[in-house]
Coordinates of C-alpha atoms and ligand atoms in Angstrom, one line a residue:
M1 CA -13.7 47.9 0.1
A2 CA -16.4 45.9 1.8
S3 CA -14.3 42.8 1.6
L4 CA -11.4 44.7 3.1
M5 CA -13.5 45.9 6.0
F6 CA -14.7 42.4 6.5
Q7 CA -11.2 41.1 6.7
C8 CA -10.3 43.8 9.2
F9 CA -13.2 42.9 11.3
C10 CA -12.2 39.3 11.2
F11 CA -8.7 40.3 12.3
L12 CA -10.1 42.3 15.2
V13 CA -12.2 39.4 16.3
L14 CA -9.2 37.2 15.9
Y15 CA -7.0 39.2 18.2
A16 CA -9.8 39.9 20.7
T17 CA -11.0 36.4 21.0
L18 CA -8.0 34.2 20.5
V19 CA -9.3 32.3 23.5
D20 CA -12.8 31.6 22.2
R21 CA -12.8 28.6 20.0
T22 CA -16.5 28.3 19.3
H23 CA -17.0 31.5 17.3
C24 CA -15.8 31.3 13.7
C25 CA -15.8 34.0 11.0
P26 CA -16.6 32.5 7.6
G27 CA -13.0 33.4 6.6
K28 CA -11.9 35.0 3.4
Q29 CA -8.4 33.9 3.1
Y30 CA -7.7 31.6 0.1
L31 CA -6.7 28.1 0.7
P32 CA -5.1 26.5 -2.4
Q33 CA -6.5 23.2 -3.5
K34 CA -4.6 20.1 -2.3
H35 CA -2.4 22.3 -0.1
V36 CA -0.6 20.2 2.5
A37 CA 0.9 22.2 5.4
L38 CA 3.8 21.0 7.6
F39 CA 3.8 21.4 11.4
I40 CA 7.0 20.7 13.3
F41 CA 7.5 19.8 17.0
G42 CA 10.7 18.7 18.8
D43 CA 14.2 19.7 19.8
S44 CA 17.4 20.9 18.3
F45 CA 17.2 18.4 15.4
F46 CA 14.2 20.4 14.2
D47 CA 14.5 23.9 15.8
A48 CA 14.8 26.4 12.9
G49 CA 15.4 29.3 15.4
N50 CA 12.7 29.5 18.0
N51 CA 15.3 29.6 20.7
N52 CA 16.5 32.9 19.3
Y53 CA 13.4 34.5 20.7
I54 CA 13.4 33.1 24.3
N55 CA 15.4 34.0 27.3
T56 CA 17.9 31.2 27.4
T57 CA 21.6 30.5 27.5
T58 CA 23.9 30.1 24.5
A59 CA 24.0 26.4 25.3
S60 CA 20.7 26.0 23.6
Q61 CA 21.2 28.6 20.9
A62 CA 23.0 28.4 17.6
N63 CA 22.5 31.9 16.4
F64 CA 26.2 32.6 15.8
S65 CA 28.9 31.7 13.3
P66 CA 29.9 29.1 12.1
Y67 CA 26.4 27.7 12.4
G68 CA 24.4 28.1 9.1
E69 CA 27.5 29.1 7.1
N70 CA 27.4 26.6 4.3
F71 CA 23.8 27.1 3.2
F72 CA 22.3 30.3 4.6
K73 CA 25.6 32.1 4.8
Y74 CA 24.5 33.5 8.2
P75 CA 23.5 31.9 11.5
T76 CA 19.7 31.2 11.7
G77 CA 19.6 29.4 15.0
R78 CA 19.7 26.0 13.4
F79 CA 22.2 23.5 15.0
S80 CA 24.0 22.6 11.7
D81 CA 26.1 24.1 9.0
G82 CA 23.0 24.4 6.9
R83 CA 19.5 23.0 6.6
L84 CA 17.8 20.6 9.0
I85 CA 15.6 17.6 8.2
P86 CA 12.3 19.6 8.2
D87 CA 13.8 22.0 5.7
F88 CA 14.5 19.2 3.2
I89 CA 11.0 17.7 3.8
A90 CA 9.5 21.1 3.1
K91 CA 11.5 21.3 -0.1
H92 CA 10.4 17.8 -1.2
A93 CA 6.8 18.9 -0.5
K94 CA 7.3 22.0 -2.6
L95 CA 6.7 24.2 0.5
P96 CA 8.9 27.2 1.4
L97 CA 11.1 26.8 4.5
I98 CA 8.8 26.6 7.5
A99 CA 9.6 29.5 9.8
P100 CA 10.0 29.4 13.6
F101 CA 6.7 30.1 15.2
L102 CA 8.2 32.7 17.5
D103 CA 9.9 34.7 14.7
P104 CA 8.0 38.0 14.8
R105 CA 8.4 38.4 11.1
N106 CA 6.5 35.2 10.5
H107 CA 2.8 35.8 9.7
R108 CA 2.2 33.2 7.1
Y109 CA 0.9 30.1 8.7
I110 CA -0.9 28.6 5.8
D111 CA 2.2 26.5 5.0
G112 CA 2.5 25.3 8.6
A113 CA 4.7 26.3 11.5
N114 CA 7.8 25.2 13.4
F115 CA 7.4 24.9 17.2
A116 CA 10.6 22.9 18.0
S117 CA 13.0 24.2 20.6
A118 CA 16.6 23.1 21.1
G119 CA 17.1 21.4 24.4
A120 CA 13.4 20.6 24.8
G121 CA 12.1 17.4 26.2
A122 CA 8.8 15.6 26.6
L123 CA 9.1 16.1 30.4
L124 CA 8.6 19.6 31.9
E125 CA 11.7 19.3 34.1
T126 CA 14.1 18.7 31.2
H127 CA 16.1 21.9 30.9
Q128 CA 13.2 23.7 32.5
G129 CA 13.3 27.5 32.1
F130 CA 15.7 27.3 29.1
V131 CA 13.5 25.7 26.5
I132 CA 10.0 25.5 25.1
D133 CA 8.9 22.2 26.4
L134 CA 6.7 19.9 24.4
Q135 CA 3.5 20.8 26.3
T136 CA 4.1 24.5 25.5
Q137 CA 4.8 23.7 21.9
L138 CA 1.4 22.0 21.9
S139 CA -0.3 25.0 23.4
F140 CA 1.3 27.3 20.7
F141 CA -0.1 24.9 18.1
K142 CA -3.6 25.2 19.7
D143 CA -3.4 29.0 19.6
L144 CA -2.4 28.8 15.9
A145 CA -5.2 26.4 15.1
R146 CA -7.7 28.9 16.6
L147 CA -6.1 31.7 14.6
L148 CA -6.4 29.6 11.4
R149 CA -10.0 29.0 12.1
R150 CA -10.5 32.8 12.3
E151 CA -8.5 33.6 9.2
L152 CA -9.7 30.8 7.0
G153 CA -13.1 30.0 8.6
C154 CA -13.7 26.7 10.3
K155 CA -14.2 24.7 7.2
K156 CA -11.1 25.6 5.4
A157 CA -9.0 25.6 8.6
N158 CA -10.2 22.1 9.4
T159 CA -9.3 21.0 5.9
L160 CA -5.9 22.5 6.3
L161 CA -5.3 20.8 9.7
G162 CA -6.6 17.5 8.5
R163 CA -4.5 17.4 5.3
A164 CA -1.3 18.6 7.1
V165 CA 1.7 16.5 8.0
Y166 CA 2.9 16.7 11.6
L167 CA 6.6 16.0 12.2
L168 CA 7.5 15.2 15.8
H169 CA 10.8 14.1 17.3
I170 CA 11.6 14.5 21.0
G171 CA 13.1 12.6 23.9
A172 CA 16.8 12.8 23.4
N173 CA 17.1 15.6 25.9
D174 CA 15.0 13.7 28.5
Y175 CA 17.3 10.7 28.1
G176 CA 20.3 13.0 28.3
V177 CA 19.4 14.2 31.8
F178 CA 18.1 10.8 33.2
S179 CA 21.3 9.9 35.0
T180 CA 21.3 13.2 36.8
T181 CA 17.6 13.5 37.6
N182 CA 15.4 10.4 37.9
S183 CA 17.7 7.4 37.7
S184 CA 17.7 6.9 41.5
V185 CA 14.0 6.7 41.7
L186 CA 12.9 5.3 38.3
S187 CA 14.1 2.3 36.3
P188 CA 15.0 3.0 32.7
E189 CA 11.8 1.2 31.6
E190 CA 9.7 3.5 33.9
Y191 CA 11.4 6.6 32.7
V192 CA 11.0 5.7 29.0
N193 CA 7.3 5.0 29.6
M194 CA 6.9 8.4 31.3
V195 CA 8.5 10.1 28.3
I196 CA 6.5 8.2 25.8
G197 CA 3.3 8.7 27.8
N198 CA 3.8 12.5 27.4
V199 CA 4.5 12.2 23.7
T200 CA 1.4 10.1 23.3
I201 CA -0.8 12.7 25.0
V202 CA 0.6 15.3 22.6
I203 CA -0.1 13.2 19.6
E204 CA -3.7 12.6 20.8
E205 CA -4.1 16.4 21.4
I206 CA -3.0 17.2 17.9
H207 CA -5.4 14.5 16.6
K208 CA -8.2 16.3 18.6
E209 CA -7.4 19.5 16.7
G210 CA -7.8 17.6 13.4
G211 CA -4.3 16.3 12.8
R212 CA -4.2 12.9 11.0
K213 CA -0.9 12.4 9.3
F214 CA 2.3 12.1 11.5
G215 CA 5.9 11.7 10.7
F216 CA 8.4 10.3 13.3
L217 CA 12.0 9.2 13.6
S218 CA 13.1 6.5 15.9
M219 CA 15.6 7.6 18.6
Q220 CA 19.1 8.1 17.2
P221 CA 22.0 6.1 18.7
L222 CA 22.4 8.6 21.5
G223 CA 25.4 6.9 23.1
C224 CA 27.6 7.4 20.0
L225 CA 27.2 11.1 19.6
P226 CA 30.6 12.9 19.8
S227 CA 29.6 14.4 23.1
K228 CA 29.2 10.9 24.6
R229 CA 32.5 9.6 23.2
E230 CA 34.1 12.7 24.9
T231 CA 32.7 11.9 28.3
T232 CA 33.4 8.2 28.2
S233 CA 37.0 9.1 27.3
K234 CA 37.2 10.6 30.8
T235 CA 36.7 7.2 32.3
G236 CA 39.5 5.7 30.3
S237 CA 37.7 4.0 27.4
I238 CA 38.5 6.7 24.8
G239 CA 35.9 7.1 22.2
A240 CA 33.6 4.3 23.2
C241 CA 29.9 4.8 22.9
E242 CA 28.0 5.2 26.2
E243 CA 26.0 2.2 27.0
E244 CA 23.5 3.6 29.5
I245 CA 21.9 6.1 27.2
T246 CA 22.0 3.7 24.3
T247 CA 19.9 1.3 26.4
L248 CA 17.3 4.1 26.9
A249 CA 17.2 4.8 23.1
K250 CA 16.6 1.1 22.4
L251 CA 13.9 0.9 25.0
H252 CA 12.3 4.0 23.6
N253 CA 12.2 2.6 20.1
K254 CA 10.6 -0.6 21.1
A255 CA 8.0 1.0 23.2
F256 CA 7.3 3.8 20.7
S257 CA 6.6 1.5 17.8
E258 CA 4.1 -0.4 20.0
V259 CA 2.4 2.9 20.9
L260 CA 2.1 3.9 17.3
E261 CA 0.5 0.6 16.3
K262 CA -2.0 1.1 19.2
L263 CA -2.8 4.7 18.2
E264 CA -3.4 3.5 14.6
R265 CA -6.1 1.2 15.9
Q266 CA -7.6 3.7 18.4
L267 CA -7.5 7.1 16.7
N268 CA -9.9 7.8 13.8
G269 CA -7.9 8.3 10.5
F270 CA -4.5 8.3 12.2
K271 CA -1.8 7.6 9.7
Y272 CA 1.9 7.6 10.4
S273 CA 5.4 7.2 9.0
I274 CA 8.4 6.2 11.1
T275 CA 12.0 6.1 9.9
N276 CA 14.5 3.9 11.5
W277 CA 16.9 6.6 12.4
Y278 CA 18.8 4.4 14.8
T279 CA 19.9 2.1 12.1
A280 CA 20.4 4.8 9.4
F281 CA 22.4 7.0 11.7
S282 CA 24.5 4.1 13.1
E283 CA 25.4 3.0 9.5
R284 CA 26.7 6.4 8.7
I285 CA 28.7 6.7 11.9
N286 CA 30.3 3.3 11.4
N287 CA 30.8 3.3 7.6
P288 CA 31.0 6.9 6.6
S289 CA 32.7 6.3 3.3
K290 CA 29.9 4.1 2.1
Y291 CA 27.7 7.2 2.3
G292 CA 30.2 9.7 0.9
F293 CA 31.6 11.0 4.2
K294 CA 35.2 11.0 5.3
E295 CA 34.5 11.1 9.1
G296 CA 31.7 9.5 11.1
R297 CA 32.8 9.9 14.7
I298 CA 34.6 13.2 15.1
A299 CA 32.5 16.3 14.7
C300 CA 33.4 19.1 12.3
C301 CA 33.1 21.9 14.9
G302 CA 33.9 21.8 18.6
S303 CA 36.8 20.9 21.0
G304 CA 38.2 17.8 22.5
P305 CA 39.5 14.6 20.7
Y306 CA 36.0 14.1 19.2
R307 CA 35.1 17.7 19.1
G308 CA 32.4 16.5 21.3
I309 CA 32.6 19.5 23.7
N310 CA 29.7 21.9 23.1
S311 CA 32.0 24.8 22.2
C312 CA 31.3 25.4 18.4
G313 CA 31.4 29.1 17.8
G314 CA 33.2 29.9 21.0
K315 CA 30.2 31.6 22.6
R316 CA 29.6 29.0 25.3
S317 CA 31.6 28.3 28.4
V318 CA 34.6 26.8 26.4
E319 CA 35.8 29.5 24.0
R320 CA 38.4 27.6 22.0
F321 CA 37.2 25.4 19.3
E322 CA 38.3 23.8 16.0
L323 CA 36.4 23.9 12.7
C324 CA 36.9 21.5 9.8
G325 CA 37.5 22.7 6.3
N326 CA 34.5 21.0 4.7
A327 CA 31.5 20.1 6.8
S328 CA 30.0 17.9 4.0
E329 CA 32.8 15.4 4.7
Y330 CA 31.5 14.9 8.3
V331 CA 28.4 13.1 9.6
F332 CA 28.3 15.4 12.6
F333 CA 28.6 19.1 12.5
D334 CA 28.9 19.7 16.2
F335 CA 28.8 17.7 19.5
A336 CA 25.4 16.2 18.8
H337 CA 24.0 17.4 15.5
P338 CA 24.3 16.1 11.9
S339 CA 25.9 18.2 9.1
E340 CA 23.5 19.5 6.5
R341 CA 24.7 16.7 4.2
A342 CA 23.8 14.0 6.8
N343 CA 20.4 15.8 7.4
Q344 CA 19.7 15.7 3.7
Q345 CA 20.4 11.9 3.5
L346 CA 18.2 11.3 6.5
A347 CA 15.4 13.5 5.1
E348 CA 15.6 11.5 1.9
L349 CA 15.0 8.3 3.8
M350 CA 11.9 9.8 5.5
W351 CA 10.6 11.2 2.3
S352 CA 11.0 8.2 0.0
G353 CA 12.5 5.4 2.1
T354 CA 11.5 1.8 1.4
P355 CA 9.6 -0.3 4.0
D356 CA 12.8 -1.8 5.4
I357 CA 13.7 1.7 6.8
T358 CA 10.5 3.8 6.7
T359 CA 7.1 2.3 7.6
P360 CA 4.2 1.8 7.2
Y361 CA 4.0 4.9 4.9
N362 CA 6.9 7.2 3.8
L363 CA 6.3 11.0 4.0
K364 CA 5.8 11.3 0.2
A365 CA 2.9 8.9 0.5
L366 CA 1.5 10.8 3.5
F367 CA 1.7 14.1 1.7
E368 CA -0.1 12.6 -1.3
L369 CA -2.9 11.0 0.8
Ligands
NAG401 C1 16.6 35.8 31.7 O1 17.1 34.7 32.5 C2 18.1 35.1 33.4 C3 18.6 33.8 34.0 O2 17.7 32.9 34.4 C4 17.4 36.0 34.5 O3 18.3 36.4 35.4 C5 16.8 37.2 33.7 O4 16.1 38.0 34.6 C6 15.9 36.8 32.6 N1 15.5 37.9 31.8 C7 14.3 38.1 31.4 C8 14.0 39.4 30.6 O5 13.3 37.4 31.7
NAG402 C1 4.6 15.5 31.1 O1 5.5 15.3 32.1 C2 5.5 16.2 33.2 C3 6.4 15.7 34.2 O2 7.7 16.0 33.8 C4 4.2 16.6 33.6 O3 4.3 17.6 34.6 C5 3.3 17.0 32.5 O4 2.1 17.5 32.8 C6 3.2 15.8 31.6 N1 2.2 15.9 30.5 C7 2.3 16.4 29.3 C8 1.1 16.3 28.4 O5 3.3 16.9 28.9
NAG403 C1 12.4 13.5 38.2 O1 13.3 14.5 38.4 C2 12.7 15.8 38.5 C3 13.8 16.8 38.5 O2 14.8 16.5 39.5 C4 11.8 15.9 39.7 O3 11.2 17.1 39.8 C5 10.7 14.8 39.5 O4 9.9 14.8 40.7 C6 11.3 13.4 39.4 N1 10.3 12.5 39.0 C7 10.1 11.3 39.7 C8 9.0 10.5 39.2 O5 10.8 11.0 40.6
NAG404 C1 33.2 19.1 0.3 O1 33.0 17.7 0.4 C2 32.0 17.2 -0.4 C3 31.8 15.8 -0.1 O2 33.0 15.1 -0.1 C4 32.4 17.5 -1.9 O3 31.3 17.0 -2.7 C5 32.6 19.0 -2.1 O4 33.1 19.2 -3.4 C6 33.6 19.5 -1.1 N1 33.7 21.0 -1.2 C7 34.8 21.6 -1.3 C8 34.7 23.1 -1.4 O5 35.9 21.0 -1.4

């Protein structure tokens, strides 16, 4: 009874003083030994359904059929026919699926949280008003860190935050809007540095909250997404990859690996894993059969010659769409996003990839640290 009252008291304090970081209850909630939580930041590649709970357009939502059909049997908000990369990482780490932070049914944060939002970028202006930008994802994480300090007490919360793995992948949407926003005033190099500068600040802020272990993916071959083949086909070169955005992705990858090496020297205890997604993804697009796929260029769901028009589900501006018979035969499920099977393979590379593809640690090693 006394313990229950104490917990209630802590909960009251928790709600009353979410803003006050200095005061900490001793915390009664149990933290299992060696428990490693998973926190997720990013865009549609990682969003497990946060955008279901914001006022946005269907363009950045996937909470309708046929999304989710092959695994969940209902649409969850994930941009795929089934699970995303973080879902497979959670499985490898023996954690449950990490729920969207904004899901009102979600009250269990001891395993981590997912803050990712489809359409989000590292820059505030990218799809502003329709997404949870990276800065806001960070502020949600800070709120949660405070809440954990209340629930668990500072000591256990700090242990949890320090042992946790932080997955972060963002930038594709910033690069997607470059040609229509900043390309007249900024060079590709300047723009990439601006994006990476923002990502770096967020990494540093997570580190300040106690985060030490980070998992990243290099930027995917953005010019070869079905959506890009569709647009280049307008200019006559049907199905070609788009050069301009591929250049941004390559610049990003070079600059980002340099930043990570620098952070490793500068930030106390900072450990990371980065998977060469550019190469892994390109190989599957170009040689699908080598990886057990039948099709690497055309998406399973959408419209246009490459099904690269964002119409899967018929709830967006284009209502007619085609759907393949078996999504597992396709690298892409829709205009930009991998099928569950492709996500599974990519997650495998993050989890246990050898140093030629995942360095300097793989995620399995980071979870065990
Ligand atoms: C949602 O967004 C639309 C379009 O921006 C706006 O007209 C509407 O008022 C918003 N609704 C809420 C509840 O914020
Ligand atoms: C990121 O970039 C935008 C400009 O788009 C800026 O307003 C914002 O404050 C930057 N900083 C962070 C940490 O996101
Ligand atoms: C980039 O574009 C956005 C949106 O059009 C604008 O608000 C911002 O000022 C631009 N940034 C620079 C550095 O020109
Ligand atoms: C779908 O394709 C995958 C991969 O080729 C195959 O393993 C699976 O059996 C297929 N499913 C059906 C229902 O045909």
